[in-house]
């Protein structure tokens, strides 16, 4: 089943690229005819080809990333299901005994604190396992029209902003998406920003594509060095104490499943800028 699905994606990608190439050739031919009739409007063949190729290259990169991510997650899913199955039960037994033991010590007894440390660590292992399950799940999309500005306002109002100031610039943009999943994807980005910076700005930005809405989540934190940018989307890549490194992988997976894209850039005034693109509705 999984193999077939990847094959379908590959066939769809090849088809999309062939269609795009055919379209460029068609545009060049059309331009030639128009020019022959004195209606070239100053557009050259190079303009058409270079713009077409830029769009095509971007499309190919997104398709390649989507395919890679799918393969990685499928492999991860198979391994993690087996491991989680083996770890879950013994872990809950250890946690159960630790909780029982805590009761037999005085609150200030240092042995009670050791047991609390054990329980905290067990909790973080559980978090990693939940992340694994979430990543390898292939979720069904319950799509509905979403007004992105009010959705983001809702996300921010439900979050603990940890003292960060989040400025939301009003914009109008709709997409067709799974409400819960899109909320999760955007929340992870805002969460990361508030964990790293005291100022976060969210706005819609103008990009080339007519079919996609681009939303930027920008912060004034330390930024992400160039050599780390590709890695931040990898499962379990984290540079935060206590971070599981699942947040961005999950956001990327959700945005891809909605035929969108996500990328990380330098914010103009320092800090980080994450841009998500989602199909307009
Ligand atoms: N806005 C940001 N500014 C600076 N670094 C960032 C930012 N967003 C992500 N990162 C880097 O990317 C890493 C991966 O982020 P990701 O959200 O996947 O995991 P995490 O935040 O560490 O853990 P969690 O799974 O709990 O979200 C972070 O640990 C951090 O190093
Ligand atoms: Mg995170």
Tab-separated table of C-alpha atoms and ligand atoms in Angstrom:
chain	number	residue	atom	x	y	z
A	1	UNK	CA	0.000	0.000	0.000
A	2	UNK	CA	2.655	2.477	1.103
A	3	UNK	CA	4.832	1.598	-1.875
A	4	UNK	CA	1.898	2.217	-4.209
A	5	UNK	CA	1.192	5.553	-2.637
A	6	UNK	CA	4.790	6.688	-3.101
A	7	UNK	CA	4.674	5.449	-6.678
A	8	UNK	CA	1.471	7.486	-7.230
A	9	UNK	CA	3.189	10.585	-5.823
A	10	UNK	CA	6.155	10.025	-8.101
A	11	UNK	CA	3.942	9.579	-11.171
A	12	UNK	CA	1.984	12.707	-10.202
A	13	UNK	CA	5.255	14.646	-9.806
A	14	UNK	CA	6.590	13.532	-13.185
A	15	UNK	CA	3.243	14.393	-14.780
A	16	UNK	CA	3.202	17.851	-13.148
A	17	UNK	CA	6.774	18.580	-14.306
A	18	UNK	CA	6.035	17.373	-17.867
A	19	UNK	CA	2.899	19.525	-17.988
A	20	UNK	CA	4.847	22.555	-16.756
A	21	UNK	CA	7.530	21.977	-19.425
A	22	UNK	CA	4.853	21.571	-22.108
A	23	UNK	CA	3.279	24.824	-20.905
A	24	UNK	CA	6.596	26.691	-21.197
A	25	UNK	CA	7.045	25.366	-24.758
A	26	UNK	CA	3.459	26.416	-25.543
A	27	UNK	CA	4.091	29.934	-24.166
A	28	UNK	CA	7.273	30.307	-26.227
A	29	UNK	CA	5.382	29.219	-29.375
A	30	UNK	CA	2.539	31.623	-28.556
A	31	UNK	CA	5.025	34.434	-28.041
A	32	UNK	CA	6.568	33.700	-31.447
A	33	UNK	CA	3.146	33.918	-33.141
A	34	UNK	CA	2.269	37.138	-31.288
A	35	UNK	CA	5.622	38.687	-32.220
A	36	UNK	CA	5.083	37.743	-35.882
A	37	UNK	CA	1.878	39.792	-35.658
A	38	UNK	CA	3.660	42.705	-33.983
A	39	UNK	CA	2.081	42.007	-30.549
A	40	UNK	CA	5.140	40.961	-28.509
A	41	UNK	CA	4.677	43.699	-25.811
A	42	UNK	CA	8.444	43.702	-25.254
A	43	UNK	CA	8.387	40.207	-23.726
A	44	UNK	CA	11.330	38.072	-24.835
A	45	UNK	CA	11.657	34.308	-25.105
A	46	UNK	CA	14.262	34.468	-22.321
A	47	UNK	CA	11.720	36.143	-19.980
A	48	UNK	CA	9.223	33.344	-20.521
A	49	UNK	CA	11.782	30.557	-20.208
A	50	UNK	CA	13.588	31.949	-17.161
A	51	UNK	CA	10.365	32.721	-15.268
A	52	UNK	CA	8.910	29.337	-16.240
A	53	UNK	CA	12.053	27.507	-15.162
A	54	UNK	CA	12.207	29.331	-11.814
A	55	UNK	CA	8.617	28.301	-11.051
A	56	UNK	CA	9.363	24.771	-12.248
A	57	UNK	CA	12.501	24.466	-10.104
A	58	UNK	CA	10.613	25.630	-7.004
A	59	UNK	CA	7.883	23.106	-7.748
A	60	UNK	CA	10.462	20.319	-8.183
A	61	UNK	CA	12.155	21.180	-4.889
A	62	UNK	CA	8.834	21.065	-3.022
A	63	UNK	CA	7.937	17.727	-4.642
A	64	UNK	CA	11.350	16.281	-3.793
A	65	UNK	CA	11.023	17.433	-0.156
A	66	UNK	CA	7.511	15.985	0.072
A	67	UNK	CA	8.638	12.627	-1.282
A	68	UNK	CA	11.671	12.489	1.018
A	69	UNK	CA	9.581	13.356	4.055
A	70	UNK	CA	6.989	10.701	3.173
A	71	UNK	CA	9.681	8.036	2.838
A	72	UNK	CA	11.354	9.047	6.101
A	73	UNK	CA	8.078	9.097	8.017
A	74	UNK	CA	6.958	5.738	6.636
A	75	UNK	CA	10.232	4.119	7.768
A	76	UNK	CA	10.057	5.899	11.111
A	77	UNK	CA	6.447	4.756	11.568
A	78	UNK	CA	7.284	1.090	11.141
A	79	UNK	CA	10.259	1.134	13.515
A	80	UNK	CA	8.613	3.317	16.135
A	81	UNK	CA	5.404	1.260	16.350
A	82	UNK	CA	7.491	-1.777	17.305
A	83	UNK	CA	9.661	0.118	19.809
A	84	UNK	CA	6.762	1.953	21.457
A	85	UNK	CA	4.946	-1.325	21.910
A	86	UNK	CA	7.928	-2.720	23.842
A	87	UNK	CA	8.620	0.390	25.943
A	88	UNK	CA	5.184	1.591	27.005
A	89	UNK	CA	4.245	-1.098	29.521
A	90	UNK	CA	7.545	-1.371	31.455
A	91	UNK	CA	7.651	2.425	31.607
A	92	UNK	CA	4.219	2.732	33.159
A	93	UNK	CA	5.176	0.030	35.707
A	94	UNK	CA	8.326	2.021	36.650
A	95	UNK	CA	6.238	5.215	36.952
A	96	UNK	CA	3.667	3.378	39.086
A	97	UNK	CA	6.306	2.146	41.570
A	98	UNK	CA	8.004	5.547	41.692
A	99	UNK	CA	4.662	7.168	42.575
A	100	UNK	CA	4.060	4.577	45.315
A	101	UNK	CA	7.543	5.065	46.743
A	102	UNK	CA	7.232	8.861	46.835
A	103	UNK	CA	4.377	8.495	49.299
A	104	UNK	CA	6.624	6.702	51.782
A	105	UNK	CA	9.080	9.633	52.035
A	106	UNK	CA	8.780	12.961	53.719
A	107	UNK	CA	8.266	15.841	51.235
A	108	UNK	CA	11.711	17.334	52.017
A	109	UNK	CA	13.524	14.016	51.848
A	110	UNK	CA	16.056	14.152	49.023
A	111	UNK	CA	15.041	10.614	47.995
A	112	UNK	CA	11.549	11.932	47.160
A	113	UNK	CA	13.194	14.502	44.849
A	114	UNK	CA	15.143	11.732	43.075
A	115	UNK	CA	11.882	9.919	42.475
A	116	UNK	CA	10.291	13.107	41.151
A	117	UNK	CA	13.226	13.439	38.753
A	118	UNK	CA	12.571	9.872	37.571
A	119	UNK	CA	8.911	10.718	36.960
A	120	UNK	CA	9.830	13.883	35.017
A	121	UNK	CA	12.161	11.887	32.784
A	122	UNK	CA	9.501	9.248	32.209
A	123	UNK	CA	7.131	12.024	31.198
A	124	UNK	CA	9.596	13.320	28.631
A	125	UNK	CA	10.077	9.808	27.191
A	126	UNK	CA	6.291	9.596	26.927
A	127	UNK	CA	6.262	12.943	25.105
A	128	UNK	CA	8.785	11.655	22.580
A	129	UNK	CA	6.683	8.536	22.040
A	130	UNK	CA	3.529	10.609	21.528
A	131	UNK	CA	5.440	12.699	19.007
A	132	UNK	CA	6.507	9.527	17.195
A	133	UNK	CA	2.941	8.255	17.045
A	134	UNK	CA	1.721	11.640	15.804
A	135	UNK	CA	4.412	11.781	13.103
A	136	UNK	CA	3.822	8.334	11.729
A	137	UNK	CA	0.011	8.586	11.737
A	138	UNK	CA	-1.425	9.178	8.307
A	139	UNK	CA	-4.196	11.560	9.189
A	140	UNK	CA	-7.407	11.917	7.260
A	141	UNK	CA	-8.087	15.543	6.350
A	142	UNK	CA	-11.464	16.983	7.303
A	143	UNK	CA	-11.254	19.976	5.030
A	144	UNK	CA	-13.403	23.093	5.463
A	145	UNK	CA	-12.992	26.750	4.407
A	146	UNK	CA	-10.761	28.493	6.943
A	147	UNK	CA	-10.362	32.215	7.463
A	148	UNK	CA	-6.665	32.310	8.330
A	149	UNK	CA	-6.497	35.620	10.197
A	150	UNK	CA	-9.230	34.721	12.692
A	151	UNK	CA	-7.779	31.212	13.027
A	152	UNK	CA	-4.371	32.643	13.965
A	153	UNK	CA	-6.022	35.098	16.387
A	154	UNK	CA	-7.717	32.124	18.030
A	155	UNK	CA	-4.427	30.178	18.245
A	156	UNK	CA	-2.625	33.121	19.883
A	157	UNK	CA	-5.462	33.690	22.385
A	158	UNK	CA	-5.242	30.051	23.485
A	159	UNK	CA	-1.460	30.010	23.943
A	160	UNK	CA	0.822	30.678	26.848
A	161	UNK	CA	3.023	33.349	25.236
A	162	UNK	CA	5.684	33.186	27.969
A	163	UNK	CA	5.865	36.974	28.204
A	164	UNK	CA	6.472	37.432	24.462
A	165	UNK	CA	4.672	40.146	22.569
A	166	UNK	CA	2.828	38.792	19.529
A	167	UNK	CA	1.737	41.389	16.958
A	168	UNK	CA	-0.825	40.258	14.397
A	169	UNK	CA	-1.221	42.371	11.266
A	170	UNK	CA	-4.782	41.988	9.879
A	171	UNK	CA	-5.113	40.331	6.461
A	172	UNK	CA	-7.736	38.572	4.401
A	173	UNK	CA	-6.999	35.040	3.217
A	174	UNK	CA	-8.943	31.828	3.054
A	175	UNK	CA	-7.770	28.274	2.567
A	176	UNK	CA	-9.449	24.887	2.478
A	177	UNK	CA	-7.995	22.854	5.297
A	178	UNK	CA	-8.358	20.648	8.324
A	179	UNK	CA	-9.013	23.111	11.137
A	180	UNK	CA	-7.355	21.127	13.918
A	181	UNK	CA	-4.274	20.229	11.894
A	182	UNK	CA	-3.693	23.688	10.420
A	183	UNK	CA	-4.060	25.124	13.929
A	184	UNK	CA	-1.462	22.647	15.181
A	185	UNK	CA	0.954	23.449	12.343
A	186	UNK	CA	0.791	27.215	12.906
A	187	UNK	CA	0.789	26.890	16.691
A	188	UNK	CA	4.102	24.980	16.594
A	189	UNK	CA	5.709	27.868	14.687
A	190	UNK	CA	4.375	30.540	17.051
A	191	UNK	CA	5.398	28.406	20.025
A	192	UNK	CA	8.977	28.122	18.734
A	193	UNK	CA	9.112	31.862	18.123
A	194	UNK	CA	7.859	32.738	21.616
A	195	UNK	CA	10.332	30.273	23.126
A	196	UNK	CA	13.244	32.019	21.416
A	197	UNK	CA	12.242	35.690	21.243
A	198	UNK	CA	10.383	38.440	23.062
A	199	UNK	CA	8.781	39.885	19.904
A	200	UNK	CA	6.861	37.955	17.279
A	201	UNK	CA	5.101	39.434	14.246
A	202	UNK	CA	2.608	37.592	12.063
A	203	UNK	CA	1.433	38.921	8.705
A	204	UNK	CA	0.520	37.965	5.163
A	205	UNK	CA	3.250	38.718	2.622
A	206	UNK	CA	3.121	39.237	-1.129
A	207	UNK	CA	4.878	36.518	-3.100
A	208	UNK	CA	4.870	35.569	-6.781
A	209	UNK	CA	2.145	32.968	-6.770
A	210	UNK	CA	-1.494	33.903	-7.353
A	211	UNK	CA	-2.720	30.544	-6.078
A	212	UNK	CA	-1.010	30.545	-2.698
A	213	UNK	CA	-1.323	32.699	0.398
A	214	UNK	CA	1.991	33.339	2.157
A	215	UNK	CA	2.002	33.932	5.890
A	216	UNK	CA	5.098	34.945	7.760
A	217	UNK	CA	5.854	34.301	11.424
A	218	UNK	CA	8.834	36.448	12.243
A	219	UNK	CA	10.730	36.850	15.499
A	220	UNK	CA	13.598	38.881	16.897
A	221	UNK	CA	15.360	35.908	18.490
A	222	UNK	CA	18.869	34.557	17.808
A	223	UNK	CA	18.003	33.271	14.304
A	224	UNK	CA	18.965	29.897	12.820
A	225	UNK	CA	22.458	29.571	11.272
A	226	UNK	CA	22.441	28.758	7.545
A	227	UNK	CA	23.968	25.291	8.020
A	228	UNK	CA	21.187	24.315	10.456
A	229	UNK	CA	18.214	25.417	8.380
A	230	UNK	CA	17.714	22.154	6.506
A	231	UNK	CA	18.034	20.160	9.728
A	232	UNK	CA	15.314	21.920	11.713
A	233	UNK	CA	12.602	19.979	9.884
A	234	UNK	CA	14.171	16.575	10.618
A	235	UNK	CA	12.393	14.384	13.169
A	236	UNK	CA	13.888	14.788	16.673
A	237	UNK	CA	16.262	17.592	15.737
A	238	UNK	CA	16.234	19.939	18.710
A	239	UNK	CA	18.659	22.378	20.269
A	240	UNK	CA	16.414	23.178	23.197
A	241	UNK	CA	16.816	21.658	26.611
A	242	UNK	CA	13.737	19.462	26.993
A	243	UNK	CA	12.734	19.926	23.329
A	244	UNK	CA	11.547	16.820	21.496
A	245	UNK	CA	12.286	18.104	17.980
A	246	UNK	CA	8.933	16.990	16.669
A	247	UNK	CA	7.200	20.375	16.290
A	248	UNK	CA	8.578	21.488	12.923
A	249	UNK	CA	8.494	17.999	11.373
A	250	UNK	CA	4.807	17.829	12.237
A	251	UNK	CA	4.109	21.350	10.920
A	252	UNK	CA	5.895	20.497	7.655
A	253	UNK	CA	3.973	17.240	7.309
A	254	UNK	CA	0.626	19.008	7.854
A	255	UNK	CA	1.385	21.871	5.462
A	256	UNK	CA	2.592	19.424	2.771
A	257	UNK	CA	-0.552	17.325	3.154
A	258	UNK	CA	-2.497	20.507	2.303
A	259	UNK	CA	-0.379	21.009	-0.843
A	260	UNK	CA	1.414	23.946	0.712
A	261	UNK	CA	5.028	24.622	1.564
A	262	UNK	CA	7.052	25.872	4.505
A	263	UNK	CA	10.458	27.487	4.584
A	264	UNK	CA	12.789	29.253	6.962
A	265	UNK	CA	14.535	32.532	6.160
A	266	UNK	CA	16.482	35.314	7.859
A	267	UNK	CA	14.189	37.957	9.303
A	268	UNK	CA	15.174	41.374	7.877
A	269	UNK	CA	16.072	42.865	11.248
A	270	UNK	CA	17.744	39.708	12.620
A	271	UNK	CA	15.922	36.721	14.074
A	272	UNK	CA	14.008	34.053	12.196
A	273	UNK	CA	11.239	34.140	9.642
A	274	UNK	CA	9.121	31.070	8.879
A	275	UNK	CA	6.913	31.391	5.805
A	276	UNK	CA	4.050	29.009	5.148
A	277	UNK	CA	2.232	28.946	1.839
A	278	UNK	CA	-1.247	27.501	1.566
A	279	UNK	CA	-3.571	27.237	-1.446
A	280	UNK	CA	-6.066	30.108	-1.655
A	281	UNK	CA	-9.739	29.290	-1.410
B	1	LIG	N1	11.993	30.651	15.762
B	1	LIG	C1	13.121	29.973	15.977
B	1	LIG	N2	14.274	30.613	16.309
B	1	LIG	C2	15.427	29.934	16.524
B	1	LIG	N3	15.539	28.587	16.425
B	1	LIG	C3	14.429	27.900	16.105
B	1	LIG	C4	13.170	28.541	15.858
B	1	LIG	N4	12.258	27.593	15.529
B	1	LIG	C5	12.909	26.411	15.580
B	1	LIG	N5	14.203	26.585	15.931
B	1	LIG	C6	15.230	25.521	16.056
B	1	LIG	O1	14.730	24.348	15.440
B	1	LIG	C7	14.723	23.268	16.391
B	1	LIG	C8	13.592	22.314	16.051
B	1	LIG	O2	12.324	22.901	16.348
B	1	LIG	P1	11.094	21.958	16.696
B	1	LIG	O3	9.903	22.812	16.935
B	1	LIG	O4	10.991	20.901	15.662
B	1	LIG	O5	11.540	21.225	18.013
B	1	LIG	P2	11.668	21.813	19.493
B	1	LIG	O6	10.988	23.151	19.579
B	1	LIG	O7	13.099	21.758	19.894
B	1	LIG	O8	10.853	20.735	20.338
B	1	LIG	P3	9.268	20.468	20.305
B	1	LIG	O9	9.104	19.135	19.665
B	1	LIG	O10	8.889	20.484	21.725
B	1	LIG	O11	8.629	21.550	19.488
B	1	LIG	C9	14.638	23.943	17.742
B	1	LIG	O12	15.146	23.137	18.773
B	1	LIG	C10	15.488	25.192	17.526
B	1	LIG	O13	16.863	24.881	17.656
B	2	LIG	MG1	9.027	23.384	18.827
